[in-house]
Amino acid sequence: MGHPKGPSVLDAVLRSVPSNNRQALKEKFTAPSTSKEPEPKSHKASRPPEPKRQRVENAESKAKASSAKAARLSAGEAPSLSNGQTPSTSKKAASQKNSTGQGGMLDRVLKPPPPPASRQAEPQSQPTPRPPEAMRRTPSNSVRRIPPPPLVAQLQVPVEVKNPSAGGNNDMFTVENDLDPTAPGAPSMTKYHKVRYLTGDRVKWLQYLTSPVVIASAHMGVAAAICRDHSLHIWCSESGSLLSKTQCLTAQGGHMACSNESVFVITVDCRADVWARNHKHGPWKRITLGTIDWMLRLTRGSPEPLSILEVGLTSTGIPVVTLSDQRLFVCDMHDVTWVVAYDESVRFGNYLVSNSAQHTVAGLDINGPLAKLQKTRSGVAIGKQVAPELGRTLILSHMESQLLLCQLLKSATEYRAWLNSYAQCLVDNSASCSSRLMTLLESLMGPDGNDVEATESTWEPEVLGMSKRSLLLQILPILGRKTQLEKIYLGFKQRLDFLETRNLFAMDTD
């Protein structure tokens, strides 16, 4: 049977209450409940009640664990937890857990959010300090710069003249810069810097500039100055008149040289330019030679940095650059290329030629542009011994190089001397150099006059103002002295005689 329901019990209680309070009490007990039921403390599913036998076994195991713990404490051992840790180690692990941000809401709030996945893959290393902005913009292969010349109060440049005076007084090109900060006058007042050309003690002409002069150079016909404001001034050394309009350089001047009709300038950023004119009264034109910083990179493995020792111009207006390792470069103005005119190989070639017992070279004794450049840097003779075949090959290659340099420097006298020596060397070694000898003879002979293709040939009849066939006529007697080459000698001699009878070339035997 079931228990009586709620209303029956309530009615029995109400009957025992006075009637005047019965209605209020009934409303109090029958009103709907607005209070919420308390939520369970844990969302875990409630365990089913354990069987009686299991409860007994659990109680027995707890009793045994308590007795074992008491025995360990009596023996002096530290208590251990269920996971094998002691209380002290458990506290330490808990503190480490909190320090790493894995325990506690406060640690999780203060800990910054983790970086994106793409950044987590990067190695955690200290940031490398960045260099200054100026250093970051300078690449490793940037153009090298020449140290600018110092600004001084006075400059004196001796001038080479054709006929010096009997007393030995040479011409002098002088500069006086006004660098005194305590000079009278307001600081904003323009200062003038004096440029003079002297012949002995006499002032030949005088000029004033508004910017101090950094570099000055002069020659028999030209005087030039580069100022601090990058301006280039060119005067006539005889009268002091301005030969060209004032030029503005791209950077401060580093080196300068003058010749009769040319001015060669290298700026501090290694840019080379030449101002030249074709004749005495012709206009001055600027010829850009490009940058020459590549010369300073040819260190050949030496730890010492290279620098420009000096610059110059030959008598024919060819730019010359000498490096600190004594190498010398000349510029071919025809196609604006730089050629090595002196280094260790040239020095060794001159040594082999001068010590050769088979022939002598008159070109070494001629005071021409090439000899001047190479003699001043000859140094101590190199006493190396080489095999005969190697020495012969090196001598022939050196002579061919010297012939090309003579053409570049426009030295006709030296070219003729080296050509005769080269032909003599080929004749002396005709057994192994027959093809070179024939190539030389044919290049001087050119096409025959009766050949239809002669007028269409690209062959040039002259070299450095000299007739090639006249040069051939001068070296043919060298072939005639050797019986093995008599047939070649007669063949070229007949061809020259035939052209002479037809007046196709004039004999030039000077």
XYZ file of C-alpha atoms in Angstrom:
510
model
C 0.000 0.000 0.000
C 1.159 3.487 -0.715
C 1.633 6.335 1.655
C -1.095 8.989 1.979
C -0.687 11.878 -0.324
C 0.191 15.421 0.684
C -3.350 17.008 0.620
C -4.728 14.454 3.177
C -2.007 15.244 5.693
C -2.433 18.962 5.071
C -6.197 18.733 5.711
C -5.580 16.936 8.999
C -3.190 19.674 10.089
C -5.578 22.452 9.076
C -8.429 20.971 11.063
C -6.382 21.316 14.218
C -5.729 25.037 13.550
C -8.277 27.709 14.514
C -10.538 28.701 11.679
C -9.461 32.304 11.581
C -5.831 31.263 10.758
C -6.623 28.249 8.607
C -6.879 30.066 5.257
C -3.503 31.921 5.605
C -1.750 28.737 6.643
C -3.212 26.839 3.694
C -2.015 29.510 1.227
C 1.445 29.414 2.785
C 1.825 25.670 2.280
C 0.187 25.497 -1.126
C 2.120 28.485 -2.778
C 4.526 27.475 -5.670
C 8.289 27.490 -4.820
C 10.375 30.149 -6.638
C 13.760 29.077 -5.304
C 16.119 27.297 -7.635
C 17.478 23.948 -6.870
C 21.202 24.018 -6.050
C 23.386 22.896 -8.867
C 25.567 19.891 -8.320
C 29.114 20.725 -7.284
C 30.535 18.425 -9.853
C 29.434 17.595 -13.365
C 30.751 14.141 -12.986
C 28.276 11.343 -13.036
C 27.431 10.032 -9.560
C 28.959 6.724 -8.708
C 26.652 3.814 -8.220
C 26.525 2.514 -4.684
C 29.298 0.022 -4.012
C 28.378 -3.488 -3.020
C 28.763 -4.415 0.642
C 31.611 -6.884 0.029
C 33.622 -4.235 -1.922
C 33.137 -1.700 0.863
C 34.583 -4.141 3.358
C 37.630 -4.819 1.166
C 38.285 -1.094 0.726
C 38.138 -0.542 4.465
C 40.609 -3.377 5.075
C 43.067 -1.947 2.458
C 42.885 1.508 4.031
C 43.595 0.048 7.432
C 46.661 -1.789 6.123
C 47.948 1.415 4.402
C 47.519 3.389 7.640
C 49.449 0.786 9.643
C 52.274 0.729 7.053
C 52.496 4.536 7.124
C 52.707 4.545 10.896
C 55.526 1.967 10.736
C 57.513 4.115 8.299
C 57.104 7.225 10.409
C 58.341 5.341 13.450
C 61.407 4.225 11.431
C 62.240 7.890 10.422
C 61.359 7.731 6.717
C 59.697 10.606 4.862
C 56.105 10.007 3.959
C 55.286 9.433 0.335
C 52.259 10.268 -1.701
C 50.264 8.035 -3.936
C 52.323 9.047 -7.017
C 55.648 8.173 -5.350
C 56.597 11.759 -4.395
C 57.304 13.092 -0.950
C 55.406 16.158 0.323
C 58.451 18.376 -0.215
C 58.899 17.249 -3.795
C 55.165 17.612 -4.370
C 55.252 21.234 -3.160
C 58.324 21.948 -5.331
C 56.602 20.528 -8.394
C 53.523 22.588 -7.636
C 55.598 25.781 -7.374
C 57.323 24.987 -10.680
C 53.956 24.368 -12.227
C 52.713 27.749 -11.080
C 55.920 29.498 -12.247
C 55.517 28.091 -15.748
C 51.985 29.426 -15.965
C 50.224 26.052 -15.799
C 48.576 26.549 -12.428
C 46.285 29.299 -11.322
C 44.001 31.681 -13.124
C 46.293 34.664 -12.386
C 49.243 33.064 -14.239
C 47.077 32.371 -17.244
C 45.836 35.962 -17.330
C 49.290 37.591 -16.957
C 50.989 35.264 -19.418
C 51.175 36.883 -22.921
C 49.383 35.114 -25.732
C 51.488 32.585 -27.676
C 52.976 33.809 -31.013
C 51.490 32.710 -34.320
C 52.393 29.289 -35.679
C 54.681 30.766 -38.361
C 56.774 32.532 -35.725
C 56.944 29.582 -33.329
C 59.094 27.732 -35.845
C 61.795 30.404 -35.744
C 64.755 29.763 -33.436
C 64.719 31.711 -30.184
C 67.942 33.725 -30.399
C 69.087 37.174 -29.426
C 68.403 39.799 -32.118
C 71.523 40.846 -34.046
C 72.243 44.571 -33.663
C 71.706 46.369 -36.963
C 74.512 48.554 -38.341
C 73.977 52.274 -38.878
C 71.984 53.401 -41.893
C 75.051 54.640 -43.767
C 76.758 51.265 -43.410
C 73.696 49.295 -44.483
C 73.429 51.248 -47.717
C 77.050 50.569 -48.680
C 77.330 47.266 -50.618
C 80.492 45.151 -50.531
C 81.252 45.934 -54.164
C 80.776 49.689 -53.842
C 83.058 52.085 -55.691
C 86.269 52.755 -53.818
C 87.252 56.298 -52.973
C 90.609 58.051 -53.115
C 91.657 60.103 -50.091
C 91.194 63.776 -51.021
C 94.324 65.934 -51.046
C 94.755 68.232 -48.037
C 93.934 71.900 -48.318
C 97.118 73.916 -47.735
C 97.919 77.604 -47.739
C 100.516 77.467 -50.545
C 101.194 75.263 -53.566
C 104.218 75.364 -55.881
C 104.329 73.378 -59.140
C 107.496 73.430 -61.278
C 106.820 73.740 -65.012
C 108.881 72.002 -67.695
C 109.875 74.391 -70.480
C 111.578 73.820 -73.809
C 114.384 76.391 -73.458
C 115.191 77.149 -69.813
C 117.037 80.382 -69.093
C 120.809 80.393 -68.866
C 120.669 81.124 -65.163
C 118.805 77.883 -64.532
C 115.546 79.530 -63.386
C 112.557 77.373 -64.210
C 108.960 78.495 -64.561
C 106.777 78.035 -61.503
C 103.017 77.816 -61.060
C 102.084 78.945 -57.544
C 98.896 79.138 -55.447
C 98.252 81.219 -52.305
C 95.030 80.287 -50.493
C 93.575 82.762 -47.996
C 92.887 80.403 -45.087
C 93.408 82.823 -42.191
C 90.168 82.949 -40.127
C 91.387 86.062 -38.267
C 91.878 88.139 -41.413
C 90.275 91.609 -41.333
C 86.793 91.948 -42.661
C 83.418 90.495 -41.887
C 83.124 86.687 -41.835
C 80.629 86.864 -44.698
C 83.033 88.805 -46.921
C 84.221 86.902 -50.002
C 87.874 85.883 -49.876
C 90.080 85.726 -52.955
C 92.786 83.142 -53.576
C 95.796 84.039 -55.713
C 97.099 81.987 -58.666
C 100.358 83.116 -60.305
C 102.651 81.948 -63.091
C 106.297 82.912 -62.510
C 109.276 82.968 -64.846
C 112.185 83.225 -62.489
C 111.248 86.080 -60.140
C 108.985 87.796 -62.654
C 105.209 87.361 -62.467
C 104.042 86.379 -65.929
C 100.335 86.495 -65.151
C 97.990 86.544 -62.154
C 94.459 85.274 -61.486
C 92.110 85.377 -58.451
C 89.593 82.657 -57.504
C 86.746 82.730 -54.988
C 87.257 79.127 -53.841
C 90.543 77.791 -52.401
C 92.647 75.687 -54.757
C 93.138 72.013 -53.829
C 95.202 70.715 -56.793
C 97.336 72.597 -59.313
C 99.241 71.399 -62.376
C 100.989 73.055 -65.304
C 102.900 72.279 -68.486
C 104.521 74.260 -71.273
C 101.206 75.296 -72.803
C 98.553 74.633 -70.164
C 98.014 75.423 -66.467
C 95.048 74.080 -64.496
C 93.609 74.197 -60.978
C 90.846 72.336 -59.128
C 89.084 74.232 -56.331
C 87.288 73.045 -53.235
C 83.912 73.769 -54.855
C 84.715 71.057 -57.530
C 85.400 73.623 -60.258
C 88.152 73.066 -62.849
C 89.928 76.053 -64.423
C 92.215 75.768 -67.491
C 94.470 78.666 -68.531
C 97.050 79.281 -71.223
C 100.423 79.163 -69.503
C 101.795 81.875 -71.806
C 99.147 84.565 -71.358
C 96.907 83.441 -68.486
C 93.771 83.590 -70.639
C 91.016 81.105 -69.905
C 91.122 78.340 -72.521
C 87.905 76.576 -71.607
C 84.753 77.385 -69.718
C 84.879 76.521 -66.040
C 84.061 72.855 -65.644
C 82.168 71.363 -62.679
C 83.400 67.963 -61.532
C 81.098 65.307 -60.098
C 83.292 65.024 -56.969
C 86.370 66.545 -55.419
C 89.538 66.166 -57.467
C 92.038 63.561 -56.321
C 94.783 63.669 -59.002
C 95.525 65.861 -62.030
C 98.145 66.113 -64.781
C 98.680 68.408 -67.778
C 100.353 68.167 -71.169
C 100.544 70.515 -74.140
C 96.957 69.977 -75.272
C 95.355 67.829 -72.541
C 94.281 67.812 -68.880
C 93.793 64.489 -67.077
C 91.685 64.407 -63.875
C 90.764 61.608 -61.468
C 88.171 62.479 -58.810
C 88.001 60.956 -55.334
C 85.246 58.566 -56.487
C 87.706 57.095 -59.072
C 86.145 58.691 -62.143
C 88.636 59.576 -64.874
C 88.161 62.311 -67.477
C 90.355 64.000 -70.071
C 89.893 67.500 -71.482
C 91.701 67.803 -74.810
C 91.755 69.729 -78.073
C 92.873 68.620 -81.508
C 94.983 71.694 -82.291
C 96.230 74.808 -80.548
C 93.212 76.964 -81.320
C 90.597 74.202 -81.286
C 87.800 73.797 -78.736
C 88.344 71.760 -75.592
C 86.264 68.610 -75.343
C 85.662 66.313 -72.428
C 86.380 62.591 -72.899
C 84.965 60.338 -70.190
C 87.132 57.325 -69.343
C 84.751 55.788 -66.797
C 85.651 54.560 -63.329
C 89.041 53.024 -62.573
C 88.332 51.607 -59.106
C 88.864 48.124 -60.579
C 92.588 48.897 -60.677
C 92.615 49.207 -56.889
C 91.023 45.747 -56.561
C 93.815 43.939 -58.471
C 95.752 43.152 -55.301
C 97.040 39.752 -56.531
C 96.447 38.270 -53.089
C 98.432 40.938 -51.255
C 96.944 42.056 -47.912
C 98.122 45.613 -48.514
C 95.473 47.838 -50.135
C 96.394 49.464 -53.431
C 96.458 53.193 -54.019
C 97.185 55.538 -56.922
C 100.791 56.646 -56.659
C 100.732 59.243 -59.449
C 99.038 60.149 -62.719
C 100.485 61.697 -65.855
C 100.157 62.396 -69.545
C 102.626 61.450 -72.233
C 103.853 63.965 -74.780
C 101.146 62.669 -77.114
C 98.367 63.133 -74.521
C 97.929 59.510 -73.394
C 96.727 59.166 -69.760
C 99.006 57.177 -67.453
C 98.184 55.775 -63.983
C 100.823 54.308 -61.667
C 99.746 52.179 -58.690
C 101.500 51.730 -55.374
C 102.800 48.282 -56.447
C 104.631 49.929 -59.410
C 102.211 48.638 -62.033
C 101.506 51.131 -64.778
C 98.399 51.480 -66.942
C 97.945 53.537 -70.105
C 94.659 54.351 -71.800
C 93.968 53.574 -75.443
C 92.032 56.684 -76.437
C 90.756 55.011 -79.621
C 88.367 52.670 -77.803
C 88.827 53.959 -74.189
C 90.437 50.833 -72.741
C 93.260 50.510 -70.219
C 96.373 48.448 -71.015
C 99.171 47.325 -68.705
C 102.353 49.102 -69.794
C 104.575 47.874 -66.989
C 104.491 45.054 -64.448
C 106.705 42.135 -63.465
C 106.211 40.342 -66.794
C 107.273 43.448 -68.767
C 110.239 43.915 -66.480
C 111.320 40.321 -66.987
C 110.808 40.597 -70.761
C 113.090 43.636 -70.947
C 115.667 41.754 -68.908
C 115.609 38.783 -71.313
C 115.877 41.026 -74.350
C 118.751 43.089 -72.961
C 120.697 39.943 -72.010
C 120.071 38.037 -75.237
C 123.291 37.212 -77.075
C 121.572 36.615 -80.426
C 120.469 40.161 -81.177
C 120.321 43.674 -79.807
C 117.273 45.910 -79.505
C 117.730 49.547 -80.403
C 114.327 50.366 -78.896
C 115.701 50.010 -75.378
C 118.124 52.875 -75.995
C 115.657 55.306 -77.592
C 114.388 58.035 -75.309
C 110.750 57.693 -76.380
C 107.485 57.671 -74.381
C 107.543 53.915 -73.825
C 111.200 53.838 -72.785
C 110.624 56.705 -70.351
C 107.758 54.908 -68.672
C 109.551 51.583 -68.345
C 113.086 52.791 -67.588
C 112.040 54.826 -64.567
C 110.593 51.687 -63.005
C 113.098 49.069 -64.130
C 114.617 48.614 -60.671
C 117.184 45.928 -60.012
C 117.792 43.478 -62.858
C 116.236 40.060 -62.345
C 118.853 37.347 -62.640
C 116.606 34.427 -63.495
C 117.751 31.637 -65.788
C 115.212 30.086 -68.154
C 115.375 27.302 -70.709
C 116.321 28.406 -74.269
C 112.956 27.484 -75.778
C 111.016 29.217 -73.004
C 113.252 32.273 -73.210
C 112.777 32.522 -76.986
C 108.996 32.331 -76.649
C 108.928 34.954 -73.896
C 111.124 37.318 -75.914
C 108.906 37.100 -79.009
C 105.730 37.669 -76.964
C 107.353 40.621 -75.215
C 108.371 42.208 -78.532
C 104.854 41.881 -79.921
C 103.484 43.536 -76.785
C 105.993 46.364 -77.091
C 104.962 46.977 -80.720
C 101.327 47.348 -79.643
C 102.294 49.720 -76.836
C 104.280 51.847 -79.284
C 101.183 52.187 -81.436
C 99.076 53.073 -78.402
C 101.585 55.723 -77.263
C 101.973 56.998 -80.843
C 105.749 56.586 -80.766
C 106.825 56.049 -84.383
C 110.567 55.993 -83.661
C 110.274 53.296 -81.014
C 107.887 51.299 -83.211
C 110.445 51.181 -86.050
C 113.232 50.095 -83.706
C 111.183 47.304 -82.103
C 109.954 46.164 -85.545
C 113.518 45.688 -86.816
C 114.464 43.756 -83.655
C 111.343 41.601 -83.914
C 112.109 40.737 -87.544
C 115.697 39.856 -86.624
C 114.508 37.548 -83.852
C 112.085 35.797 -86.230
C 114.831 35.327 -88.821
C 117.212 33.897 -86.197
C 114.544 31.374 -85.184
C 113.025 30.825 -88.642
C 112.930 27.045 -88.211
C 110.259 27.342 -85.501
C 108.858 30.793 -86.348
C 108.305 30.605 -90.116
C 104.540 31.187 -89.829
C 105.066 34.287 -87.638
C 107.602 35.644 -90.113
C 105.242 35.229 -93.070
C 102.405 36.849 -91.116
C 104.581 39.899 -90.410
C 105.725 40.224 -94.050
C 102.197 39.904 -95.461
C 100.799 42.461 -92.976
C 103.376 44.995 -94.190
C 103.050 44.086 -97.877
C 99.256 44.209 -98.068
C 97.326 43.288 -101.242
C 99.027 43.659 -104.603
C 98.091 46.664 -106.717
C 96.914 44.489 -109.629
C 94.443 42.662 -107.423
C 90.810 43.667 -107.963
C 90.110 43.259 -104.256
C 92.913 45.661 -103.312
C 90.609 48.686 -103.304
C 88.005 46.832 -101.207
C 90.489 45.577 -98.629
C 90.451 46.841 -95.028
C 94.247 46.865 -94.979
C 95.699 50.151 -93.731
C 98.713 51.293 -95.781
C 100.231 53.310 -92.916
C 101.028 52.874 -89.242
C 101.868 55.898 -87.075
C 102.264 57.989 -90.211
C 104.810 55.586 -91.797
C 104.242 53.558 -94.954
C 104.068 49.838 -94.164
C 105.682 48.911 -97.499
C 108.566 51.248 -96.732
C 109.020 49.457 -93.389
C 108.982 46.138 -95.258
C 111.665 47.387 -97.607
C 113.861 48.188 -94.614
C 113.601 44.756 -92.989
C 113.968 42.666 -96.187
C 117.810 42.833 -96.071
C 117.603 40.949 -92.746
C 116.057 38.026 -94.635
C 118.621 38.230 -97.425
C 121.462 37.454 -95.002
C 120.115 33.938 -94.426
C 120.318 31.492 -97.340
C 117.307 29.470 -96.130
C 115.125 32.557 -96.566
C 116.520 33.725 -99.906
C 113.464 32.555 -101.843
C 111.111 34.478 -99.537
C 113.319 37.551 -99.809
C 113.303 37.501 -103.622
C 109.532 36.991 -103.790
C 108.716 40.056 -101.697
C 111.422 42.131 -103.377
C 109.911 41.456 -106.818
C 106.448 42.399 -105.614
C 107.722 45.697 -104.221
C 109.632 46.459 -107.445
C 106.522 45.772 -109.483
C 104.434 48.158 -107.371
C 107.140 50.811 -107.617
C 107.152 50.673 -111.419
C 103.438 51.302 -111.389
C 103.895 54.158 -108.878
C 101.510 52.504 -106.456
C 103.646 53.555 -103.495
C 106.498 55.924 -102.923
C 109.686 54.664 -101.425
C 110.234 56.134 -97.951
C 113.677 55.210 -96.778
C 114.175 57.996 -94.240
